[in-house]
mmCIF file of C-alpha atoms in Angstrom:
data_model
loop_
_atom_site.group_PDB
_atom_site.id
_atom_site.type_symbol
_atom_site.label_atom_id
_atom_site.label_comp_id
_atom_site.label_asym_id
_atom_site.label_seq_id
_atom_site.Cartn_x
_atom_site.Cartn_y
_atom_site.Cartn_z
ATOM 1 C CA MET A 25 -0.051 -0.086 0.070
ATOM 2 C CA SER A 26 1.357 3.322 -0.874
ATOM 3 C CA ASN A 27 1.752 5.974 1.775
ATOM 4 C CA VAL A 28 -0.838 8.222 -0.001
ATOM 5 C CA ASP A 29 -3.485 5.499 0.302
ATOM 6 C CA ARG A 30 -2.846 4.863 3.947
ATOM 7 C CA LYS A 31 -5.153 6.051 6.679
ATOM 8 C CA THR A 32 -3.861 8.860 8.793
ATOM 9 C CA ILE A 33 -3.413 8.621 12.694
ATOM 10 C CA PHE A 34 -2.608 11.432 15.056
ATOM 11 C CA LEU A 35 -0.669 10.119 18.157
ATOM 12 C CA VAL A 36 -0.704 12.535 21.311
ATOM 13 C CA ASP A 37 1.404 11.731 24.413
ATOM 14 C CA ASP A 38 3.731 14.006 26.443
ATOM 15 C CA ASP A 39 6.032 11.012 26.902
ATOM 16 C CA VAL A 40 8.640 10.795 24.048
ATOM 17 C CA THR A 41 9.092 7.071 24.632
ATOM 18 C CA ASN A 42 5.613 6.253 24.144
ATOM 19 C CA LEU A 43 5.351 8.412 21.063
ATOM 20 C CA ALA A 44 8.294 6.549 19.493
ATOM 21 C CA LYS A 45 6.967 3.070 20.468
ATOM 22 C CA GLY A 46 3.568 3.969 18.985
ATOM 23 C CA LYS A 47 4.900 5.391 15.850
ATOM 24 C CA SER A 48 7.058 2.192 15.565
ATOM 25 C CA ALA A 49 4.045 -0.092 15.980
ATOM 26 C CA LEU A 50 1.864 1.868 13.462
ATOM 27 C CA ALA A 51 4.151 3.191 10.767
ATOM 28 C CA GLU A 52 4.168 -0.054 8.750
ATOM 29 C CA HIS A 53 0.253 0.181 8.180
ATOM 30 C CA TYR A 54 -0.532 4.103 8.773
ATOM 31 C CA ARG A 55 0.691 7.463 8.090
ATOM 32 C CA VAL A 56 1.536 8.581 11.623
ATOM 33 C CA PHE A 57 2.052 12.032 13.036
ATOM 34 C CA THR A 58 3.112 12.431 16.662
ATOM 35 C CA PHE A 59 2.317 15.457 19.082
ATOM 36 C CA ALA A 60 3.667 16.109 22.542
ATOM 37 C CA SER A 61 0.637 18.132 23.702
ATOM 38 C CA GLY A 62 -3.033 18.712 23.284
ATOM 39 C CA GLU A 63 -2.201 22.286 22.305
ATOM 40 C CA ARG A 64 -0.058 21.140 19.291
ATOM 41 C CA LEU A 65 -2.683 18.637 18.204
ATOM 42 C CA LEU A 66 -5.362 21.437 17.991
ATOM 43 C CA ASP A 67 -3.173 23.564 16.103
ATOM 44 C CA MET A 68 -2.602 20.655 13.402
ATOM 45 C CA LEU A 69 -6.363 20.002 13.466
ATOM 46 C CA GLY A 70 -6.805 23.501 12.035
ATOM 47 C CA LYS A 71 -4.837 22.352 8.917
ATOM 48 C CA ASN A 72 -5.381 18.630 8.590
ATOM 49 C CA ILE A 73 -8.085 16.139 9.642
ATOM 50 C CA PRO A 74 -6.717 12.587 10.502
ATOM 51 C CA ASP A 75 -8.789 9.437 10.188
ATOM 52 C CA LEU A 76 -8.170 8.654 14.008
ATOM 53 C CA ILE A 77 -6.711 10.084 17.070
ATOM 54 C CA LEU A 78 -4.857 8.302 19.828
ATOM 55 C CA LEU A 79 -4.919 10.537 22.709
ATOM 56 C CA ASP A 80 -3.024 10.281 26.028
ATOM 57 C CA ILE A 81 -5.108 11.324 29.107
ATOM 58 C CA GLU A 82 -2.600 12.309 31.717
ATOM 59 C CA MET A 83 -0.680 15.325 30.135
ATOM 60 C CA PRO A 84 0.397 18.521 31.687
ATOM 61 C CA GLU A 85 -1.361 21.883 30.975
ATOM 62 C CA MET A 86 -4.153 20.458 28.860
ATOM 63 C CA ASN A 87 -5.110 16.865 29.719
ATOM 64 C CA GLY A 88 -6.790 14.368 27.437
ATOM 65 C CA TYR A 89 -10.345 15.129 28.769
ATOM 66 C CA GLU A 90 -9.854 18.844 28.138
ATOM 67 C CA THR A 91 -8.453 18.253 24.694
ATOM 68 C CA ILE A 92 -11.418 16.012 23.444
ATOM 69 C CA LYS A 93 -14.043 18.521 24.763
ATOM 70 C CA LEU A 94 -12.419 20.839 22.315
ATOM 71 C CA ILE A 95 -12.283 18.345 19.519
ATOM 72 C CA LYS A 96 -16.006 17.506 19.780
ATOM 73 C CA ASN A 97 -17.102 21.143 20.053
ATOM 74 C CA LYS A 98 -15.921 21.960 16.575
ATOM 75 C CA LYS A 99 -18.097 20.922 13.651
ATOM 76 C CA GLU A 100 -14.960 20.309 11.572
ATOM 77 C CA THR A 101 -13.407 17.809 14.063
ATOM 78 C CA GLU A 102 -16.439 16.372 15.987
ATOM 79 C CA ARG A 103 -16.713 13.201 13.828
ATOM 80 C CA ILE A 104 -13.055 12.300 14.250
ATOM 81 C CA PRO A 105 -12.791 8.795 16.165
ATOM 82 C CA VAL A 106 -10.682 9.347 19.376
ATOM 83 C CA ILE A 107 -9.223 6.394 21.356
ATOM 84 C CA PHE A 108 -7.827 7.254 24.837
ATOM 85 C CA LEU A 109 -4.414 5.853 25.917
ATOM 86 C CA THR A 110 -4.135 5.689 29.660
ATOM 87 C CA ALA A 111 -2.259 4.082 32.492
ATOM 88 C CA LYS A 112 -5.417 4.525 34.661
ATOM 89 C CA ASN A 113 -7.348 1.382 35.285
ATOM 90 C CA ASP A 114 -10.655 2.324 36.944
ATOM 91 C CA ASP A 115 -14.272 2.575 35.675
ATOM 92 C CA SER A 116 -14.984 6.032 36.545
ATOM 93 C CA SER A 117 -12.005 7.291 34.328
ATOM 94 C CA GLU A 118 -13.115 4.983 31.445
ATOM 95 C CA LEU A 119 -16.824 6.272 31.789
ATOM 96 C CA GLU A 120 -15.683 9.893 31.894
ATOM 97 C CA GLY A 121 -13.788 9.506 28.618
ATOM 98 C CA LEU A 122 -16.631 7.555 26.919
ATOM 99 C CA SER A 123 -19.242 10.216 27.964
ATOM 100 C CA LEU A 124 -16.942 13.009 26.397
ATOM 101 C CA GLY A 125 -17.044 11.115 22.958
ATOM 102 C CA ALA A 126 -14.107 8.687 22.949
ATOM 103 C CA ILE A 127 -14.789 5.485 21.300
ATOM 104 C CA ASP A 128 -12.495 3.284 23.195
ATOM 105 C CA TYR A 129 -9.758 2.953 25.843
ATOM 106 C CA ILE A 130 -6.260 1.334 25.541
ATOM 107 C CA ALA A 131 -4.282 0.612 28.431
ATOM 108 C CA LYS A 132 -0.593 1.582 28.640
ATOM 109 C CA PRO A 133 1.827 0.052 28.405
ATOM 110 C CA PHE A 134 0.060 -1.220 25.164
ATOM 111 C CA SER A 135 0.706 -4.319 23.110
ATOM 112 C CA PRO A 136 1.570 -3.450 19.585
ATOM 113 C CA PRO A 137 -0.478 -6.244 18.069
ATOM 114 C CA LEU A 138 -3.448 -5.284 20.167
ATOM 115 C CA LEU A 139 -3.238 -1.688 19.464
ATOM 116 C CA LEU A 140 -3.136 -2.453 15.662
ATOM 117 C CA LYS A 141 -6.022 -4.763 15.854
ATOM 118 C CA ARG A 142 -8.166 -2.212 17.905
ATOM 119 C CA ILE A 143 -7.451 0.555 15.483
ATOM 120 C CA GLU A 144 -8.296 -1.632 12.539
ATOM 121 C CA VAL A 145 -11.737 -2.422 13.928
ATOM 122 C CA HIS A 146 -12.566 1.177 14.704
ATOM 123 C CA LEU A 147 -11.446 2.341 11.410
ATOM 124 C CA LEU A 148 -13.490 -0.271 9.776
ATOM 125 C CA VAL A 149 -16.622 0.685 11.736
ATOM 126 C CA GLU A 150 -15.864 4.394 10.759
ATOM 127 C CA SER A 151 -15.604 3.513 7.245
ATOM 128 C CA GLN A 152 -18.910 1.560 7.189
ATOM 129 C CA ARG A 153 -20.542 4.446 9.042
ATOM 130 C CA GLN A 154 -19.367 6.947 6.428
ATOM 131 C CA GLU A 155 -20.647 4.667 3.674
ATOM 132 C CA LEU A 156 -23.885 4.397 5.400
ATOM 133 C CA ILE A 157 -23.914 8.482 5.561
ATOM 134 C CA ASN A 158 -22.926 8.638 1.895
ATOM 135 C CA TYR A 159 -25.716 6.004 0.928
ATOM 136 C CA ASN A 160 -28.302 7.925 2.903
ATOM 137 C CA ASP A 161 -27.297 11.180 1.353
ATOM 138 C CA HIS A 162 -27.530 9.559 -2.037
ATOM 139 C CA LEU A 163 -30.873 8.033 -1.278
ATOM 140 C CA GLN A 164 -32.231 11.472 -0.179
ATOM 141 C CA GLU A 165 -31.003 12.954 -3.340
ATOM 142 C CA MET A 166 -32.814 10.247 -5.231
ATOM 143 C CA VAL A 167 -36.004 10.589 -3.095
ATOM 144 C CA ALA A 168 -35.862 14.478 -3.800
ATOM 145 C CA ALA A 169 -35.449 13.994 -7.413
ATOM 146 C CA LYS A 170 -38.106 11.620 -7.686
ATOM 147 C CA THR A 171 -40.539 13.629 -5.623
ATOM 148 C CA LYS A 172 -39.623 16.762 -7.749
ATOM 149 C CA SER A 173 -40.482 14.481 -10.757
ATOM 150 C CA VAL A 174 -43.716 13.443 -9.326
ATOM 151 C CA VAL A 175 -44.774 17.046 -8.247
ATOM 152 C CA LYS A 176 -43.887 18.164 -11.808
ATOM 153 C CA LEU A 177 -45.978 15.513 -13.339
ATOM 154 C CA GLN A 178 -48.818 16.287 -10.993
ATOM 155 C CA ASP A 179 -48.696 19.926 -11.776
ATOM 156 C CA ALA A 180 -48.797 19.175 -15.517
ATOM 157 C CA ILE A 181 -51.779 16.792 -15.180
ATOM 158 C CA LEU A 182 -53.419 19.578 -13.029
ATOM 159 C CA LYS A 183 -52.697 22.405 -15.545
ATOM 160 C CA ASN A 184 -53.983 20.365 -18.358
ATOM 161 C CA MET A 185 -57.169 19.278 -16.470
ATOM 162 C CA VAL A 186 -57.947 22.872 -15.525
ATOM 163 C CA GLU A 187 -57.239 24.240 -19.111
ATOM 164 C CA LEU A 188 -59.643 21.495 -20.341
ATOM 165 C CA VAL A 189 -62.343 22.731 -18.205
ATOM 166 C CA GLU A 190 -61.762 26.413 -19.168
ATOM 167 C CA GLN A 191 -61.576 25.701 -22.972
ATOM 168 C CA ARG A 192 -64.915 24.214 -22.704
ATOM 169 C CA ASP A 193 -66.309 26.766 -20.432
ATOM 170 C CA TYR A 194 -64.778 29.717 -22.187
ATOM 171 C CA VAL A 195 -67.609 32.098 -20.780
ATOM 172 C CA THR A 196 -65.669 31.773 -17.352
ATOM 173 C CA GLY A 197 -62.049 32.286 -18.696
ATOM 174 C CA GLY A 198 -59.498 32.962 -15.979
ATOM 175 C CA HIS A 199 -62.025 32.051 -13.237
ATOM 176 C CA ILE A 200 -59.965 29.152 -11.739
ATOM 177 C CA GLU A 201 -56.914 31.144 -11.454
ATOM 178 C CA ARG A 202 -58.485 34.081 -9.828
ATOM 179 C CA THR A 203 -60.646 32.128 -7.337
ATOM 180 C CA THR A 204 -57.348 30.292 -6.311
ATOM 181 C CA HIS A 205 -55.846 33.717 -5.446
ATOM 182 C CA TYR A 206 -58.864 34.797 -3.609
ATOM 183 C CA LEU A 207 -58.944 31.484 -1.684
ATOM 184 C CA GLY A 208 -55.244 32.170 -0.663
ATOM 185 C CA VAL A 209 -56.132 35.574 0.673
ATOM 186 C CA LEU A 210 -58.777 34.021 2.867
ATOM 187 C CA LEU A 211 -56.564 31.240 4.113
ATOM 188 C CA LYS A 212 -53.909 33.667 5.189
ATOM 189 C CA ALA A 213 -56.415 35.817 6.825
ATOM 190 C CA MET A 214 -57.757 32.893 8.851
ATOM 191 C CA GLN A 215 -54.148 32.303 9.998
ATOM 192 C CA LYS A 216 -53.769 36.017 10.790
ATOM 193 C CA TYR A 217 -56.952 36.145 12.927
ATOM 194 C CA GLY A 218 -56.680 32.752 14.430
ATOM 195 C CA LEU A 219 -59.877 31.384 12.988
ATOM 196 C CA LYS A 220 -60.600 27.647 12.718
ATOM 197 C CA THR A 221 -56.929 26.961 13.673
ATOM 198 C CA GLU A 222 -57.945 23.632 14.924
ATOM 199 C CA ILE A 223 -58.779 22.592 11.278
ATOM 200 C CA ILE A 224 -56.401 24.709 9.160
ATOM 201 C CA SER A 225 -53.266 23.977 11.359
ATOM 202 C CA ASN A 226 -53.508 20.442 9.908
ATOM 203 C CA TRP A 227 -53.560 21.546 6.255
ATOM 204 C CA ASP A 228 -50.742 22.041 3.834
ATOM 205 C CA LEU A 229 -52.016 25.347 2.419
ATOM 206 C CA ASP A 230 -50.106 25.157 -0.775
ATOM 207 C CA LEU A 231 -51.647 21.740 -1.361
ATOM 208 C CA VAL A 232 -55.069 23.030 -0.435
ATOM 209 C CA LEU A 233 -54.803 25.946 -2.998
ATOM 210 C CA GLN A 234 -53.656 23.576 -5.679
ATOM 211 C CA SER A 235 -56.441 21.135 -5.047
ATOM 212 C CA ALA A 236 -59.042 24.109 -5.324
ATOM 213 C CA GLN A 237 -58.135 24.409 -9.094
ATOM 214 C CA LEU A 238 -60.055 21.277 -9.554
ATOM 215 C CA HIS A 239 -63.307 22.490 -8.133
ATOM 216 C CA ASP A 240 -65.184 22.821 -11.506
ATOM 217 C CA VAL A 241 -63.650 19.616 -13.121
ATOM 218 C CA GLY A 242 -67.173 18.102 -13.398
ATOM 219 C CA LYS A 243 -68.001 20.529 -15.988
ATOM 220 C CA ILE A 244 -66.203 18.301 -18.500
ATOM 221 C CA ALA A 245 -69.530 16.067 -18.367
ATOM 222 C CA ILE A 246 -71.894 19.047 -19.248
ATOM 223 C CA ARG A 247 -73.192 19.496 -22.707
ATOM 224 C CA ASP A 248 -71.539 22.456 -24.682
ATOM 225 C CA SER A 249 -75.075 23.671 -25.512
ATOM 226 C CA VAL A 250 -75.657 24.165 -21.648
ATOM 227 C CA LEU A 251 -72.115 25.182 -20.473
ATOM 228 C CA GLN A 252 -71.748 27.704 -23.359
ATOM 229 C CA LYS A 253 -75.301 29.178 -23.717
ATOM 230 C CA PRO A 254 -75.249 32.803 -24.427
ATOM 231 C CA GLY A 255 -78.229 33.607 -22.116
ATOM 232 C CA ARG A 256 -79.864 32.464 -18.876
ATOM 233 C CA LEU A 257 -80.314 28.929 -18.213
ATOM 234 C CA THR A 258 -83.853 27.211 -18.224
ATOM 235 C CA GLU A 259 -84.698 25.266 -15.100
ATOM 236 C CA GLU A 260 -83.825 22.059 -16.731
ATOM 237 C CA GLU A 261 -80.531 23.439 -17.965
ATOM 238 C CA PHE A 262 -79.763 24.535 -14.516
ATOM 239 C CA GLU A 263 -80.383 21.236 -13.108
ATOM 240 C CA GLU A 264 -77.946 19.732 -15.515
ATOM 241 C CA ILE A 265 -75.237 22.332 -14.541
ATOM 242 C CA LYS A 266 -75.755 21.555 -10.908
ATOM 243 C CA LYS A 267 -74.556 17.914 -11.674
ATOM 244 C CA HIS A 268 -70.977 19.245 -12.203
ATOM 245 C CA THR A 269 -70.522 19.109 -8.482
ATOM 246 C CA ILE A 270 -71.344 15.374 -7.989
ATOM 247 C CA VAL A 271 -69.537 14.626 -11.214
ATOM 248 C CA GLY A 272 -66.449 16.406 -10.075
ATOM 249 C CA GLU A 273 -66.551 14.565 -6.754
ATOM 250 C CA LYS A 274 -66.854 11.265 -8.727
ATOM 251 C CA VAL A 275 -64.044 11.999 -11.129
ATOM 252 C CA ILE A 276 -61.649 12.805 -8.241
ATOM 253 C CA GLU A 277 -62.744 9.728 -6.239
ATOM 254 C CA LYS A 278 -61.844 7.541 -9.226
ATOM 255 C CA ILE A 279 -58.426 9.314 -9.500
ATOM 256 C CA LYS A 280 -58.086 8.827 -5.728
ATOM 257 C CA GLN A 281 -58.401 5.026 -6.028
ATOM 258 C CA ASN A 282 -55.425 4.733 -8.373
ATOM 259 C CA SER A 283 -53.056 7.487 -6.690
ATOM 260 C CA ASP A 284 -50.964 8.082 -3.567
ATOM 261 C CA SER A 285 -51.794 11.709 -3.435
ATOM 262 C CA GLN A 286 -54.628 11.180 -0.930
ATOM 263 C CA ALA A 287 -54.565 14.453 0.999
ATOM 264 C CA PHE A 288 -54.424 16.559 -2.446
ATOM 265 C CA LEU A 289 -57.418 14.589 -3.794
ATOM 266 C CA GLU A 290 -59.189 14.696 -0.447
ATOM 267 C CA HIS A 291 -59.314 18.352 -0.538
ATOM 268 C CA ALA A 292 -60.094 18.408 -4.377
ATOM 269 C CA GLY A 293 -63.091 16.183 -3.903
ATOM 270 C CA ILE A 294 -64.444 18.308 -1.082
ATOM 271 C CA PHE A 295 -64.131 21.499 -3.044
ATOM 272 C CA ALA A 296 -65.770 19.970 -6.082
ATOM 273 C CA ALA A 297 -68.929 18.739 -4.113
ATOM 274 C CA SER A 298 -69.407 21.574 -1.739
ATOM 275 C CA HIS A 299 -68.573 24.971 -3.103
ATOM 276 C CA HIS A 300 -72.265 25.484 -4.272
ATOM 277 C CA GLU A 301 -73.694 24.690 -0.847
ATOM 278 C CA LYS A 302 -75.303 27.559 1.170
ATOM 279 C CA TRP A 303 -75.198 28.360 4.988
ATOM 280 C CA ASN A 304 -79.017 28.269 5.261
ATOM 281 C CA GLY A 305 -79.281 24.807 3.487
ATOM 282 C CA SER A 306 -80.859 26.086 0.056
ATOM 283 C CA GLY A 307 -77.576 25.107 -1.983
ATOM 284 C CA TYR A 308 -76.717 22.168 -3.761
ATOM 285 C CA PRO A 309 -76.129 19.216 -4.430
ATOM 286 C CA ARG A 310 -76.838 17.909 -1.073
ATOM 287 C CA GLY A 311 -78.504 20.843 0.597
ATOM 288 C CA LEU A 312 -76.164 20.892 3.472
ATOM 289 C CA LYS A 313 -76.664 23.725 6.314
ATOM 290 C CA GLY A 314 -74.350 25.621 8.477
ATOM 291 C CA GLU A 315 -71.132 23.718 9.660
ATOM 292 C CA GLU A 316 -72.374 20.606 7.822
ATOM 293 C CA ILE A 317 -70.649 22.192 4.935
ATOM 294 C CA PRO A 318 -67.010 21.515 4.885
ATOM 295 C CA LEU A 319 -64.797 24.417 5.663
ATOM 296 C CA GLN A 320 -63.267 24.204 2.068
ATOM 297 C CA GLY A 321 -66.714 24.532 0.617
ATOM 298 C CA ARG A 322 -67.678 27.623 2.700
ATOM 299 C CA LEU A 323 -64.318 29.345 1.824
ATOM 300 C CA LEU A 324 -64.448 28.572 -1.908
ATOM 301 C CA ALA A 325 -68.192 29.623 -2.000
ATOM 302 C CA ILE A 326 -66.991 33.320 -1.219
ATOM 303 C CA ALA A 327 -64.206 33.297 -3.673
ATOM 304 C CA ASP A 328 -66.357 31.687 -6.305
ATOM 305 C CA VAL A 329 -69.244 34.032 -6.064
ATOM 306 C CA TYR A 330 -67.139 37.000 -5.671
ATOM 307 C CA ASP A 331 -65.594 36.187 -9.074
ATOM 308 C CA ALA A 332 -68.966 35.488 -10.776
ATOM 309 C CA LEU A 333 -70.266 38.874 -9.580
ATOM 310 C CA VAL A 334 -67.406 40.955 -10.889
ATOM 311 C CA SER A 335 -67.118 39.074 -14.246
ATOM 312 C CA ASP A 336 -69.128 39.618 -17.303
ATOM 313 C CA ARG A 337 -71.525 37.032 -18.417
ATOM 314 C CA PRO A 338 -73.814 36.658 -21.581
ATOM 315 C CA TYR A 339 -76.815 37.442 -19.040
ATOM 316 C CA LYS A 340 -75.358 40.160 -17.035
ATOM 317 C CA LYS A 341 -72.653 42.921 -16.940
ATOM 318 C CA ALA A 342 -69.978 42.701 -14.275
ATOM 319 C CA PHE A 343 -70.784 44.283 -10.899
ATOM 320 C CA THR A 344 -68.099 46.693 -9.509
ATOM 321 C CA HIS A 345 -65.992 45.473 -6.674
ATOM 322 C CA GLU A 346 -67.841 47.663 -4.162
ATOM 323 C CA GLU A 347 -71.320 46.109 -5.222
ATOM 324 C CA ALA A 348 -69.961 42.569 -5.017
ATOM 325 C CA VAL A 349 -68.705 43.211 -1.680
ATOM 326 C CA ASP A 350 -72.150 44.539 -0.479
ATOM 327 C CA ILE A 351 -73.833 41.456 -2.127
ATOM 328 C CA ILE A 352 -71.579 39.040 -0.183
ATOM 329 C CA VAL A 353 -72.035 40.868 2.933
ATOM 330 C CA GLY A 354 -75.815 40.844 2.519
ATOM 331 C CA GLY A 355 -75.667 37.067 2.052
ATOM 332 C CA LYS A 356 -74.121 36.659 5.524
ATOM 333 C CA GLY A 357 -75.996 34.025 7.463
ATOM 334 C CA THR A 358 -78.063 32.998 4.359
ATOM 335 C CA HIS A 359 -75.606 32.193 1.585
ATOM 336 C CA PHE A 360 -72.298 32.473 3.367
ATOM 337 C CA ASP A 361 -70.789 31.514 6.716
ATOM 338 C CA PRO A 362 -71.122 34.577 8.876
ATOM 339 C CA VAL A 363 -67.608 34.451 10.304
ATOM 340 C CA LEU A 364 -66.138 33.940 6.801
ATOM 341 C CA ALA A 365 -68.358 36.839 5.465
ATOM 342 C CA ASP A 366 -66.939 39.088 8.221
ATOM 343 C CA LEU A 367 -63.444 37.958 7.386
ATOM 344 C CA PHE A 368 -64.018 38.657 3.713
ATOM 345 C CA LEU A 369 -65.005 42.146 4.580
ATOM 346 C CA LYS A 370 -61.691 42.786 6.287
ATOM 347 C CA VAL A 371 -59.522 41.494 3.207
ATOM 348 C CA ALA A 372 -61.925 42.766 0.519
ATOM 349 C CA ASP A 373 -59.299 45.229 -0.712
ATOM 350 C CA GLU A 374 -56.978 42.371 -1.557
ATOM 351 C CA PHE A 375 -59.643 40.819 -3.575
ATOM 352 C CA LYS A 376 -59.824 44.160 -5.657
ATOM 353 C CA VAL A 377 -56.156 44.078 -6.202
ATOM 354 C CA ILE A 378 -56.334 40.407 -7.648
ATOM 355 C CA LEU A 379 -59.282 41.566 -9.651
ATOM 356 C CA LEU A 380 -57.170 44.388 -11.219
ATOM 357 C CA ASN A 381 -54.110 42.259 -11.812
ATOM 358 C CA TYR A 382 -55.750 39.115 -13.250
ATOM 359 C CA GLY A 383 -58.748 40.742 -14.925
ATOM 360 C CA THR A 384 -61.979 39.198 -16.072
#
């Protein structure tokens, strides 16, 4: 084995005889550097890091215990294996050294073959430990890359599904993007004012906002003649439109059966099924009332209605922001959750900014 390929050992002892004996025993197998004090060792550790340190305990000025404390308190040196060399032979001394981070004790005077074998074993353990760390780091990199790939694929599928819905329902172009931004404002406000923290503290809010984009996915099953009708719907046509909530819920449930993204799809299904429910029970598809309506649906109801009010439709002109705010506040306790309607009023100016930035 060439000298370059050998492991490096630092031997520290204030006794010159011990240093010579130790170096003689190890030099055939390792690169060995000797130091007569802890201070000289620490100076060298600022420049070079060995594979293992053999450290005498009983030294003047700075003993082995004091030295190992300084070694273990520095990030650059804390992982260097340290074996104590000592003439002491009592349990308390050994326990103290191990508690400070030493990996072993070798009694002096030491047997060269025993010293070599103990060092060999500890270097093998350290090598395996480092391999495990490297493997774990590599594994984490692989997992991160795979996760990034899955998220990218999920985003692409989501984007395509959203675009598919909006291409069919061109009357409400940009609706999904705007309602997602409005929903984000409401969620941040809930955090700020401490509302429903027992629920939303368990939510991944980014995931929730992503999932909300699928709230109208059920419209893919609605006839073009109804979905794109340039005028008010008949009662029969409105009944067909209502079906998009249940269809959306079923579509998402079907996807959920073949996917690991359970939390994302759970939120998406709730948004799809409940965003047209009303606080007083007069909404659809299930006529849920009050807090029977999931929080996701109560939140999206405000964002959804606001966007519908401030948008042009074939059967109506867009209301102004101020008019839309008055209508939503007027629906407090009938159409909308009273607490959330009050919250909306506090952040209504942020809705207006989104409206100006993203248009209708």
